[in-house]
Tab-separated table of C-alpha atoms and ligand atoms in Angstrom:
chain	number	residue	atom	x	y	z
A	1	MET	CA	-19.954	23.908	-9.916
A	2	SER	CA	-16.643	25.010	-11.374
A	3	THR	CA	-14.997	23.436	-14.399
A	4	THR	CA	-11.331	22.650	-14.989
A	5	LEU	CA	-9.664	21.756	-18.271
A	6	ILE	CA	-6.389	19.835	-18.046
A	7	SER	CA	-5.026	20.547	-21.482
A	8	GLY	CA	-2.163	19.530	-23.723
A	9	GLY	CA	-1.075	16.430	-21.806
A	10	THR	CA	-0.730	12.739	-22.557
A	11	VAL	CA	-3.458	10.811	-20.797
A	12	VAL	CA	-2.080	7.452	-19.670
A	13	SER	CA	-4.300	4.559	-18.629
A	14	ALA	CA	-3.608	0.913	-17.797
A	15	VAL	CA	-4.044	0.052	-21.464
A	16	GLY	CA	-2.513	2.905	-23.435
A	17	ARG	CA	-1.813	6.588	-23.870
A	18	ARG	CA	-3.080	9.383	-26.060
A	19	GLU	CA	-2.900	13.133	-26.434
A	20	ALA	CA	-6.088	14.465	-24.886
A	21	ASP	CA	-7.616	17.137	-22.710
A	22	VAL	CA	-9.550	16.179	-19.587
A	23	LEU	CA	-12.618	18.199	-18.662
A	24	VAL	CA	-13.641	18.206	-15.019
A	25	ASP	CA	-16.951	19.521	-13.754
A	26	GLY	CA	-17.214	19.764	-9.988
A	27	GLU	CA	-15.918	16.516	-8.512
A	28	SER	CA	-16.103	14.390	-11.665
A	29	ILE	CA	-14.451	13.901	-15.001
A	30	VAL	CA	-17.040	14.696	-17.669
A	31	ALA	CA	-15.133	14.378	-20.953
A	32	ILE	CA	-11.898	13.278	-22.580
A	33	LEU	CA	-11.402	15.529	-25.580
A	34	ALA	CA	-9.113	15.185	-28.576
A	35	PRO	CA	-6.573	18.018	-28.946
A	36	GLY	CA	-8.361	21.117	-30.257
A	37	GLN	CA	-11.811	19.689	-29.577
A	38	ALA	CA	-12.439	21.839	-26.497
A	39	ALA	CA	-11.854	25.032	-28.486
A	40	ALA	CA	-13.916	23.756	-31.428
A	41	MET	CA	-16.803	23.009	-29.063
A	42	GLY	CA	-16.492	26.410	-27.413
A	43	VAL	CA	-15.645	24.902	-24.010
A	44	VAL	CA	-14.535	27.663	-21.677
A	45	ALA	CA	-13.455	26.207	-18.347
A	46	ASP	CA	-13.199	28.256	-15.168
A	47	THR	CA	-9.636	27.011	-14.714
A	48	THR	CA	-7.120	25.601	-17.155
A	49	ILE	CA	-4.168	23.468	-16.082
A	50	ASP	CA	-1.430	23.316	-18.698
A	51	ALA	CA	-0.195	19.721	-18.938
A	52	THR	CA	1.951	20.175	-22.043
A	53	ASN	CA	4.778	17.588	-22.079
A	54	LYS	CA	3.282	15.958	-19.001
A	55	TYR	CA	1.444	12.742	-18.238
A	56	VAL	CA	-2.100	12.911	-16.940
A	57	VAL	CA	-2.800	9.773	-14.904
A	58	PRO	CA	-5.364	8.608	-12.366
A	59	GLY	CA	-4.364	9.605	-8.837
A	60	GLY	CA	-2.527	6.944	-6.917
A	61	VAL	CA	-4.487	4.438	-4.832
A	62	ASP	CA	-2.511	3.059	-1.889
A	63	VAL	CA	-4.466	0.162	-0.427
A	64	HIS	CA	-2.107	-0.575	2.452
A	65	THR	CA	-1.475	2.115	5.067
A	66	HIS	CA	-1.378	2.194	8.872
A	67	MET	CA	-2.000	5.727	10.099
A	68	SER	CA	-1.757	6.051	13.905
A	69	LEU	CA	-1.400	2.280	14.273
A	70	PRO	CA	-0.667	1.249	17.866
A	71	PHE	CA	2.096	-1.304	17.350
A	72	GLY	CA	5.292	-2.515	18.991
A	73	GLY	CA	4.733	-0.474	22.150
A	74	THR	CA	4.211	2.810	20.339
A	75	VAL	CA	1.975	4.406	17.707
A	76	ALA	CA	2.774	4.937	14.016
A	77	SER	CA	3.969	8.525	13.694
A	78	ASP	CA	1.709	9.684	10.868
A	79	ASP	CA	-1.896	10.292	11.789
A	80	PHE	CA	-4.683	10.594	9.228
A	81	HIS	CA	-3.897	14.278	8.738
A	82	THR	CA	-0.119	14.196	8.318
A	83	GLY	CA	-0.252	10.889	6.458
A	84	THR	CA	-2.845	11.930	3.901
A	85	VAL	CA	-1.141	15.286	3.312
A	86	ALA	CA	2.099	13.386	2.618
A	87	ALA	CA	0.168	11.000	0.376
A	88	ALA	CA	-1.193	13.936	-1.624
A	89	TRP	CA	2.352	15.279	-2.008
A	90	GLY	CA	3.133	11.937	-3.575
A	91	GLY	CA	0.281	11.959	-6.082
A	92	VAL	CA	-1.934	9.640	-4.060
A	93	THR	CA	-5.631	10.485	-3.960
A	94	THR	CA	-7.065	7.486	-2.079
A	95	ILE	CA	-5.759	5.343	0.742
A	96	VAL	CA	-7.261	2.237	2.288
A	97	ASP	CA	-6.129	1.934	5.899
A	98	PHE	CA	-6.513	-0.949	8.334
A	99	ALA	CA	-8.890	-0.749	11.272
A	100	VAL	CA	-7.676	-3.170	13.934
A	101	GLN	CA	-9.578	-5.711	15.991
A	102	ASN	CA	-7.740	-7.912	18.522
A	103	THR	CA	-8.821	-10.870	20.632
A	104	ASN	CA	-11.760	-10.048	22.876
A	105	THR	CA	-12.452	-6.646	21.367
A	106	SER	CA	-15.490	-5.763	19.292
A	107	VAL	CA	-15.031	-5.337	15.549
A	108	HIS	CA	-17.789	-2.713	15.531
A	109	GLU	CA	-16.200	-0.677	18.320
A	110	ARG	CA	-12.753	-0.867	16.768
A	111	LEU	CA	-14.013	0.173	13.344
A	112	ALA	CA	-15.810	3.094	14.995
A	113	GLU	CA	-12.510	3.994	16.669
A	114	TRP	CA	-10.777	4.147	13.279
A	115	HIS	CA	-13.604	6.239	11.837
A	116	ALA	CA	-13.183	8.665	14.737
A	117	LYS	CA	-9.437	8.931	14.114
A	118	ALA	CA	-9.941	9.707	10.422
A	119	ALA	CA	-13.108	11.801	10.346
A	120	GLY	CA	-12.405	15.420	9.451
A	121	GLU	CA	-8.671	14.778	9.264
A	122	CYS	CA	-8.019	13.467	5.780
A	123	ALA	CA	-6.794	15.524	2.851
A	124	ILE	CA	-7.732	12.788	0.360
A	125	ASP	CA	-10.365	10.066	0.219
A	126	TYR	CA	-10.006	6.992	2.389
A	127	GLY	CA	-11.504	3.595	3.016
A	128	PHE	CA	-10.935	0.837	5.551
A	129	HIS	CA	-10.013	-2.812	5.560
A	130	GLN	CA	-10.610	-4.609	8.850
A	131	ILE	CA	-7.898	-6.576	10.611
A	132	ILE	CA	-9.395	-9.546	12.405
A	133	GLY	CA	-6.851	-10.222	15.139
A	134	GLY	CA	-9.258	-12.367	17.135
A	135	VAL	CA	-11.335	-14.811	15.108
A	136	ASP	CA	-14.376	-15.888	17.152
A	137	GLU	CA	-18.162	-16.122	16.766
A	138	GLU	CA	-18.648	-12.387	17.283
A	139	SER	CA	-15.956	-11.247	14.894
A	140	LEU	CA	-17.128	-13.698	12.236
A	141	LYS	CA	-20.662	-12.318	12.477
A	142	ALA	CA	-19.300	-8.790	12.317
A	143	MET	CA	-17.369	-9.553	9.129
A	144	THR	CA	-20.602	-10.254	7.284
A	145	TYR	CA	-22.186	-7.107	8.711
A	146	LEU	CA	-19.278	-4.942	7.580
A	147	VAL	CA	-19.502	-6.247	4.026
A	148	ASP	CA	-23.256	-5.716	3.876
A	149	ASN	CA	-23.470	-2.373	5.665
A	150	GLU	CA	-20.183	-0.574	6.202
A	151	GLY	CA	-18.374	-0.672	2.879
A	152	VAL	CA	-15.607	-2.779	4.403
A	153	THR	CA	-15.170	-5.690	2.027
A	154	SER	CA	-11.707	-7.003	2.841
A	155	PHE	CA	-10.225	-8.543	5.980
A	156	LYS	CA	-6.612	-8.961	6.944
A	157	LEU	CA	-5.489	-12.040	8.834
A	158	PHE	CA	-2.055	-12.727	10.264
A	159	MET	CA	-0.042	-15.943	10.167
A	160	ALA	CA	2.650	-13.962	12.045
A	161	TYR	CA	2.809	-12.082	15.363
A	162	PRO	CA	1.652	-14.775	17.841
A	163	GLY	CA	-0.068	-13.150	20.803
A	164	VAL	CA	-0.754	-9.944	18.896
A	165	PHE	CA	-2.628	-10.485	15.644
A	166	TYR	CA	-1.920	-14.176	14.967
A	167	ALA	CA	-4.664	-16.521	13.777
A	168	ASP	CA	-4.110	-20.293	13.720
A	169	ASP	CA	-5.005	-22.379	10.692
A	170	GLY	CA	-8.417	-23.304	12.049
A	171	GLN	CA	-9.282	-19.675	12.705
A	172	ILE	CA	-8.010	-18.706	9.276
A	173	LEU	CA	-10.153	-21.381	7.680
A	174	ARG	CA	-13.239	-20.178	9.516
A	175	ALA	CA	-12.659	-16.558	8.533
A	176	MET	CA	-12.054	-17.625	4.952
A	177	GLN	CA	-15.265	-19.653	4.875
A	178	ASN	CA	-17.120	-16.599	6.138
A	179	ALA	CA	-15.528	-14.351	3.493
A	180	SER	CA	-16.280	-16.900	0.825
A	181	GLU	CA	-19.967	-16.626	1.665
A	182	SER	CA	-20.101	-12.835	1.693
A	183	GLY	CA	-17.835	-12.348	-1.340
A	184	ALA	CA	-15.192	-10.527	0.672
A	185	MET	CA	-11.448	-10.562	-0.004
A	186	VAL	CA	-9.082	-12.156	2.512
A	187	MET	CA	-5.776	-10.339	2.839
A	188	MET	CA	-2.988	-12.381	4.348
A	189	HIS	CA	0.185	-11.497	6.199
A	190	ALA	CA	1.907	-14.711	5.164
A	191	GLU	CA	4.859	-15.555	7.402
A	192	ASN	CA	5.091	-18.552	9.724
A	193	GLY	CA	5.083	-16.616	12.987
A	194	ILE	CA	5.367	-19.665	15.263
A	195	ALA	CA	8.615	-20.769	13.614
A	196	ILE	CA	9.877	-17.177	13.469
A	197	ASP	CA	9.426	-16.787	17.225
A	198	VAL	CA	11.638	-19.830	17.811
A	199	LEU	CA	14.360	-18.392	15.574
A	200	VAL	CA	14.114	-15.003	17.280
A	201	ALA	CA	14.495	-16.530	20.755
A	202	GLN	CA	17.486	-18.605	19.585
A	203	ALA	CA	19.170	-15.562	18.005
A	204	LEU	CA	18.710	-13.438	21.110
A	205	ALA	CA	20.086	-16.263	23.280
A	206	ARG	CA	23.226	-16.220	21.114
A	207	GLY	CA	23.567	-12.477	21.678
A	208	GLU	CA	22.535	-11.600	18.115
A	209	THR	CA	20.717	-8.364	18.800
A	210	ASP	CA	21.458	-6.069	15.838
A	211	PRO	CA	18.703	-4.973	13.436
A	212	MET	CA	19.933	-7.263	10.646
A	213	TYR	CA	18.863	-10.307	12.669
A	214	HIS	CA	15.304	-9.181	12.088
A	215	SER	CA	15.637	-10.460	8.515
A	216	LEU	CA	17.816	-13.470	9.354
A	217	THR	CA	15.179	-14.767	11.777
A	218	ARG	CA	12.388	-14.368	9.208
A	219	PRO	CA	13.781	-16.483	6.362
A	220	ALA	CA	12.267	-16.422	2.901
A	221	GLU	CA	11.278	-20.086	3.263
A	222	LEU	CA	8.871	-19.156	6.045
A	223	GLU	CA	7.221	-16.562	3.788
A	224	GLY	CA	6.974	-19.128	0.995
A	225	GLU	CA	5.608	-21.791	3.329
A	226	ALA	CA	2.945	-19.526	4.801
A	227	THR	CA	1.941	-18.285	1.356
A	228	HIS	CA	1.521	-21.888	0.212
A	229	ARG	CA	-0.529	-22.751	3.293
A	230	ALA	CA	-2.750	-19.697	2.862
A	231	ILE	CA	-3.437	-20.679	-0.728
A	232	GLU	CA	-4.298	-24.271	0.219
A	233	LEU	CA	-6.630	-23.039	2.962
A	234	SER	CA	-8.304	-20.662	0.505
A	235	LYS	CA	-9.037	-23.612	-1.783
A	236	VAL	CA	-10.555	-25.589	1.081
A	237	ALA	CA	-12.670	-22.535	1.902
A	238	GLY	CA	-14.316	-22.587	-1.525
A	239	ASN	CA	-11.706	-20.632	-3.482
A	240	VAL	CA	-12.177	-17.473	-1.473
A	241	PRO	CA	-10.385	-14.526	-3.119
A	242	LEU	CA	-6.994	-14.266	-1.456
A	243	TYR	CA	-4.608	-11.321	-1.561
A	244	ILE	CA	-1.116	-11.832	-0.155
A	245	VAL	CA	0.180	-8.543	1.236
A	246	HIS	CA	3.723	-7.081	1.246
A	247	MET	CA	5.473	-9.928	-0.559
A	248	SER	CA	9.261	-9.812	-0.472
A	249	ALA	CA	10.514	-13.322	-1.324
A	250	SER	CA	10.925	-15.241	-4.579
A	251	GLU	CA	9.539	-18.301	-2.787
A	252	ALA	CA	6.249	-16.490	-2.154
A	253	VAL	CA	6.038	-15.116	-5.696
A	254	GLU	CA	6.408	-18.676	-6.996
A	255	GLU	CA	3.480	-19.823	-4.875
A	256	VAL	CA	1.212	-17.012	-6.028
A	257	ALA	CA	2.261	-17.520	-9.653
A	258	ALA	CA	1.444	-21.229	-9.445
A	259	ALA	CA	-1.961	-20.513	-7.911
A	260	ARG	CA	-2.739	-17.956	-10.592
A	261	HIS	CA	-1.670	-20.346	-13.334
A	262	ALA	CA	-4.092	-22.829	-11.791
A	263	GLY	CA	-6.833	-20.241	-12.308
A	264	LEU	CA	-7.384	-19.246	-8.696
A	265	ASN	CA	-8.367	-15.799	-7.501
A	266	VAL	CA	-5.048	-15.370	-5.710
A	267	PHE	CA	-3.285	-12.029	-5.929
A	268	GLY	CA	0.046	-10.622	-4.852
A	269	GLU	CA	1.128	-7.244	-3.539
A	270	THR	CA	4.626	-5.919	-3.085
A	271	CYS	CA	5.984	-2.601	-1.833
A	272	PRO	CA	8.778	-0.231	-2.910
A	273	GLN	CA	10.992	-1.241	0.017
A	274	TYR	CA	11.261	-4.783	-1.343
A	275	LEU	CA	11.954	-3.562	-4.864
A	276	TYR	CA	14.755	-1.172	-3.886
A	277	LEU	CA	16.193	-1.906	-0.429
A	278	THR	CA	18.140	-4.903	0.844
A	279	LEU	CA	19.400	-6.670	3.945
A	280	GLU	CA	23.027	-5.845	3.176
A	281	ASP	CA	22.690	-2.231	2.005
A	282	ASN	CA	20.114	-1.085	4.531
A	283	LEU	CA	19.165	-3.349	7.418
A	284	ALA	CA	22.790	-4.348	8.093
A	285	GLN	CA	24.115	-0.796	8.294
A	286	PRO	CA	26.462	-0.300	11.261
A	287	GLY	CA	25.219	0.251	14.781
A	288	PHE	CA	21.507	0.831	15.143
A	289	GLU	CA	21.024	2.558	11.751
A	290	GLY	CA	19.440	-0.555	10.280
A	291	ALA	CA	16.435	-0.091	12.579
A	292	LYS	CA	15.060	2.373	10.021
A	293	TRP	CA	14.387	-0.572	7.738
A	294	VAL	CA	12.914	-3.069	10.190
A	295	CYS	CA	9.594	-4.079	8.690
A	296	SER	CA	7.737	-7.333	8.128
A	297	THR	CA	7.992	-9.102	5.841
A	298	PRO	CA	11.686	-8.133	6.060
A	299	LEU	CA	14.120	-6.768	3.509
A	300	ARG	CA	15.834	-9.678	1.754
A	301	THR	CA	19.410	-10.428	0.754
A	302	LYS	CA	20.669	-8.951	-2.483
A	303	HIS	CA	22.602	-12.166	-3.154
A	304	ALA	CA	19.460	-13.985	-4.279
A	305	HIS	CA	16.923	-13.101	-6.969
A	306	HIS	CA	14.201	-11.581	-4.827
A	307	GLN	CA	14.169	-8.107	-6.334
A	308	ALA	CA	14.472	-9.356	-9.911
A	309	ASP	CA	11.630	-11.795	-9.271
A	310	LEU	CA	9.439	-9.090	-7.747
A	311	TRP	CA	9.909	-6.803	-10.774
A	312	LYS	CA	9.297	-9.752	-13.074
A	313	GLY	CA	6.228	-10.628	-11.048
A	314	LEU	CA	4.924	-7.122	-11.614
A	315	ARG	CA	5.474	-7.424	-15.363
A	316	MET	CA	3.783	-10.833	-15.499
A	317	ASN	CA	0.832	-9.895	-13.258
A	318	GLU	CA	1.940	-12.509	-10.756
A	319	LEU	CA	1.987	-9.429	-8.536
A	320	ALA	CA	-0.988	-7.176	-9.198
A	321	ILE	CA	-0.393	-4.201	-6.949
A	322	VAL	CA	2.290	-2.036	-5.415
A	323	SER	CA	1.254	-0.500	-2.099
A	324	THR	CA	3.449	0.920	0.649
A	325	ASP	CA	2.493	-0.754	3.949
A	326	HIS	CA	3.076	2.795	5.198
A	327	CYS	CA	3.777	2.316	8.909
A	328	PRO	CA	6.202	5.062	9.954
A	329	PHE	CA	8.146	5.252	13.195
A	330	CYS	CA	10.740	7.845	14.147
A	331	MET	CA	14.173	6.668	15.229
A	332	LYS	CA	13.967	8.791	18.357
A	333	ASP	CA	11.813	7.253	21.084
A	334	GLN	CA	10.211	4.772	18.678
A	335	LYS	CA	12.689	2.604	16.753
A	336	GLU	CA	14.979	3.180	19.774
A	337	LEU	CA	12.696	0.930	21.817
A	338	GLY	CA	14.664	-1.896	20.218
A	339	LEU	CA	18.177	-0.722	21.109
A	340	GLY	CA	19.984	-3.907	22.109
A	341	ASN	CA	17.115	-6.165	20.998
A	342	PHE	CA	16.058	-6.204	17.351
A	343	SER	CA	12.799	-7.964	18.191
A	344	ALA	CA	11.626	-4.899	20.131
A	345	ILE	CA	12.096	-2.502	17.199
A	346	PRO	CA	8.652	-1.389	15.995
A	347	ASN	CA	8.089	-2.963	12.578
A	348	GLY	CA	7.387	-0.506	9.810
A	349	ILE	CA	8.619	1.780	7.053
A	350	GLY	CA	7.032	5.038	5.925
A	351	GLY	CA	6.590	5.438	2.189
A	352	VAL	CA	3.106	6.688	1.342
A	353	GLU	CA	4.625	9.821	-0.214
A	354	HIS	CA	7.067	8.039	-2.495
A	355	ARG	CA	5.368	5.055	-4.111
A	356	MET	CA	4.342	6.815	-7.315
A	357	GLU	CA	7.843	8.279	-7.612
A	358	LEU	CA	9.735	5.073	-6.880
A	359	ILE	CA	7.651	2.900	-9.167
A	360	TYR	CA	7.834	5.516	-11.925
A	361	GLN	CA	11.615	5.156	-11.602
A	362	GLY	CA	11.008	1.497	-12.429
A	363	VAL	CA	9.543	2.725	-15.718
A	364	VAL	CA	12.627	4.859	-16.384
A	365	ASN	CA	14.851	1.898	-15.506
A	366	GLY	CA	13.005	-0.337	-17.965
A	367	GLU	CA	11.467	-2.652	-15.367
A	368	ILE	CA	7.815	-1.977	-16.240
A	369	SER	CA	5.894	0.072	-18.808
A	370	LEU	CA	4.299	3.438	-18.178
A	371	GLU	CA	0.883	1.786	-18.462
A	372	ARG	CA	1.850	-0.870	-15.944
A	373	TRP	CA	2.845	1.899	-13.518
A	374	VAL	CA	-0.696	3.254	-13.750
A	375	GLU	CA	-2.181	-0.218	-13.551
A	376	THR	CA	-0.271	-1.453	-10.483
A	377	CYS	CA	-0.406	1.814	-8.525
A	378	SER	CA	-3.878	3.066	-9.327
A	379	THR	CA	-6.246	1.131	-11.574
A	380	THR	CA	-5.868	-2.377	-10.186
A	381	PRO	CA	-5.844	-1.320	-6.515
A	382	ALA	CA	-9.152	0.464	-7.134
A	383	ARG	CA	-10.705	-2.531	-8.905
A	384	MET	CA	-9.246	-5.074	-6.497
A	385	PHE	CA	-10.850	-3.360	-3.524
A	386	GLY	CA	-14.144	-2.186	-4.962
A	387	LEU	CA	-13.363	1.528	-5.194
A	388	ASP	CA	-15.893	2.480	-7.814
A	389	GLY	CA	-14.976	5.650	-9.746
A	390	LYS	CA	-11.347	5.590	-8.642
A	391	GLY	CA	-8.213	4.595	-10.549
A	392	VAL	CA	-9.365	5.604	-14.029
A	393	ILE	CA	-9.608	8.706	-16.170
A	394	GLU	CA	-12.937	8.394	-17.903
A	395	PRO	CA	-16.236	10.279	-17.995
A	396	GLY	CA	-18.136	9.735	-14.772
A	397	ALA	CA	-15.069	8.862	-12.712
A	398	ASP	CA	-14.004	10.933	-9.722
A	399	ALA	CA	-11.633	13.703	-10.791
A	400	ASP	CA	-8.716	12.218	-8.853
A	401	ILE	CA	-5.862	13.126	-11.133
A	402	LEU	CA	-2.089	13.299	-11.026
A	403	VAL	CA	-0.284	15.475	-13.547
A	404	TRP	CA	3.200	13.974	-13.693
A	405	ASP	CA	6.216	15.792	-15.130
A	406	PRO	CA	8.602	13.292	-16.758
A	407	ASN	CA	11.150	16.069	-17.269
A	408	GLY	CA	11.174	17.101	-13.611
A	409	LYS	CA	13.487	15.682	-10.952
A	410	THR	CA	12.808	14.653	-7.378
A	411	THR	CA	15.350	14.089	-4.632
A	412	ILE	CA	13.929	12.182	-1.708
A	413	GLY	CA	15.304	12.985	1.734
A	414	VAL	CA	14.570	14.745	4.993
A	415	ASN	CA	16.082	17.980	3.690
A	416	ASP	CA	14.693	17.502	0.208
A	417	LYS	CA	11.261	16.080	-0.574
A	418	HIS	CA	9.846	14.694	2.675
A	419	HIS	CA	6.445	15.464	4.166
A	420	MET	CA	5.828	12.379	6.305
A	421	ASN	CA	6.014	12.753	10.081
A	422	MET	CA	9.317	10.923	10.428
A	423	ASP	CA	12.787	12.001	11.550
A	424	HIS	CA	14.427	10.064	8.722
A	425	SER	CA	13.607	8.764	5.284
A	426	ALA	CA	13.888	5.127	4.276
A	427	TYR	CA	14.761	6.379	0.789
A	428	GLU	CA	17.227	9.144	1.735
A	429	GLY	CA	19.114	10.394	-1.319
A	430	PHE	CA	17.049	8.530	-3.928
A	431	GLU	CA	16.868	10.509	-7.190
A	432	ILE	CA	13.738	10.206	-9.299
A	433	ASP	CA	13.648	11.138	-12.983
A	434	GLY	CA	10.210	12.674	-12.797
A	435	LYS	CA	8.118	14.779	-10.476
A	436	VAL	CA	4.645	15.206	-9.058
A	437	ASP	CA	3.364	18.351	-10.767
A	438	THR	CA	-0.298	18.833	-9.887
A	439	VAL	CA	-2.712	16.691	-7.898
A	440	LEU	CA	-6.498	16.920	-7.922
A	441	SER	CA	-8.716	15.174	-5.414
A	442	ARG	CA	-12.337	15.005	-6.610
A	443	GLY	CA	-11.764	18.091	-8.765
A	444	THR	CA	-10.024	20.154	-6.078
A	445	VAL	CA	-6.369	21.021	-6.592
A	446	VAL	CA	-4.504	19.752	-3.535
A	447	VAL	CA	-0.904	20.076	-4.747
A	448	GLU	CA	0.340	22.620	-7.292
A	449	ASN	CA	3.552	24.585	-7.883
A	450	ASP	CA	5.295	22.762	-5.029
A	451	GLU	CA	2.638	23.903	-2.627
A	452	PHE	CA	0.042	21.946	-0.666
A	453	LYS	CA	-3.334	23.563	-1.306
A	454	GLY	CA	-5.663	21.003	0.205
A	455	ARG	CA	-7.187	20.824	3.640
A	456	ALA	CA	-7.923	18.357	6.389
A	457	GLY	CA	-11.506	17.231	6.046
A	458	HIS	CA	-11.667	17.423	2.259
A	459	GLY	CA	-11.119	13.662	2.105
A	460	LYS	CA	-14.278	11.570	2.412
A	461	TYR	CA	-14.822	8.033	3.650
A	462	VAL	CA	-15.446	5.759	0.682
A	463	LYS	CA	-17.722	2.784	1.168
A	464	ARG	CA	-16.244	0.038	-0.956
A	465	GLY	CA	-18.017	-2.615	-2.968
A	466	LEU	CA	-16.850	-6.162	-3.614
A	467	SER	CA	-13.759	-6.683	-5.727
A	468	THR	CA	-14.347	-6.275	-9.451
A	469	TYR	CA	-10.997	-7.829	-10.312
A	470	LEU	CA	-12.049	-11.464	-9.929
A	471	HIS	CA	-12.236	-13.841	-12.875
B	1	DUC	N1	4.380	-5.115	8.994
B	1	DUC	C1	5.008	-3.974	9.278
B	1	DUC	O1	6.171	-3.805	8.894
B	1	DUC	N2	4.365	-3.039	9.990
B	1	DUC	C2	3.012	-3.134	10.380
B	1	DUC	C3	2.442	-4.467	10.329
B	1	DUC	C4	3.139	-5.401	9.437
B	1	DUC	O2	2.627	-6.447	9.140
B	2	ZN	ZN1	1.426	-7.363	7.519
B	3	ZN	ZN1	0.609	-3.640	6.899
């Protein structure tokens, strides 16, 4: 087994930072050494990575991606190969993607389908959540089996998308009761999809077809209402752990904050698009341009406090995690399906490559601390979803490491930094005061000197345990 010494850097964890060298043996971290200690102990590593003036942090953990997702009449444009290579370029060393089950399909068969899509393709490690789009006796039984046998310990339910993924309150309650028994986490897409469909039909009847109507027909109140309802149902189901995904509205943050203050295992996730992009500046761009930013939950108005509340929520741990909801579609042939009808635009934004960069910019801008960057983007996602050995730099942990250069610069854009399989970037022109320097996945260098050095198939499926973030 070969050894690597990452020397001279500042090791940053969720709770602090210190000057230290990190010794890697094979796939694992074996020691954190004080400066000079390696030489004093006569440690001679096979490879040394100079991290002087750089931060050494646990590799990013993105617990919300949709590689090759069939959705909106097309398929998400990154597959497990292109998507995980892009993730590595962004300092991410683990993703958790969503296997999909719909009404009248078998959970087991659909999970097997997702395994087949990913096997041998991934450049970094990966796990699966399971979407339960059809709650029935079979899928409920399968949920328990997946927790006990497959390392799938979290299940996403939808209060939106009637006829596609939607579960009614009774179905949600049943799935929650099941998860409560097995110890699994329920992940919720919390938007009132029945009410949204009425608003969409009314808007289209009035001839309101532009992309911006996507947000105007999914008002923040309907995110807040669904979040509240999900929390109440989780209480009825025996306080099942509940994780609200891709939160964009102040109203929803308030609901999660109240539940947390009441001592419940309720957690919130947001994504870079909600922290940086808005209805007016992006979705409402002239013509069809806004289609690039059609995602659900939608981008919100900048004339309210949504973004400020999301950043505050991250500081206060009302929101525990930043993920991407990476669900890329090209404009050509994909987003274009909704020309003349915003409701036919495939919902999704690609961002798996840029989360570490964009949230680090939040550190530079004074929104969160350096430690909180590590915590929300790496350590907590790993703990929340039972990824043992991920998200930390400590002896025994997987050597999933990002060396981050705070003196480097990154320009995001299709002709600048852009490795996702998309014909545009949702963050075109964004400047980041920092840069991904070197990325190691289980001890193997996958990105170095602006070069991808990894390979498809290096990434392994990770069987996850139950959440270790519960109180
Ligand atoms: N939201 C999106 O924007 N895309 C995929 C699914 C979802 O809930
Ligand atoms: Zn969703
Ligand atoms: Zn999603």
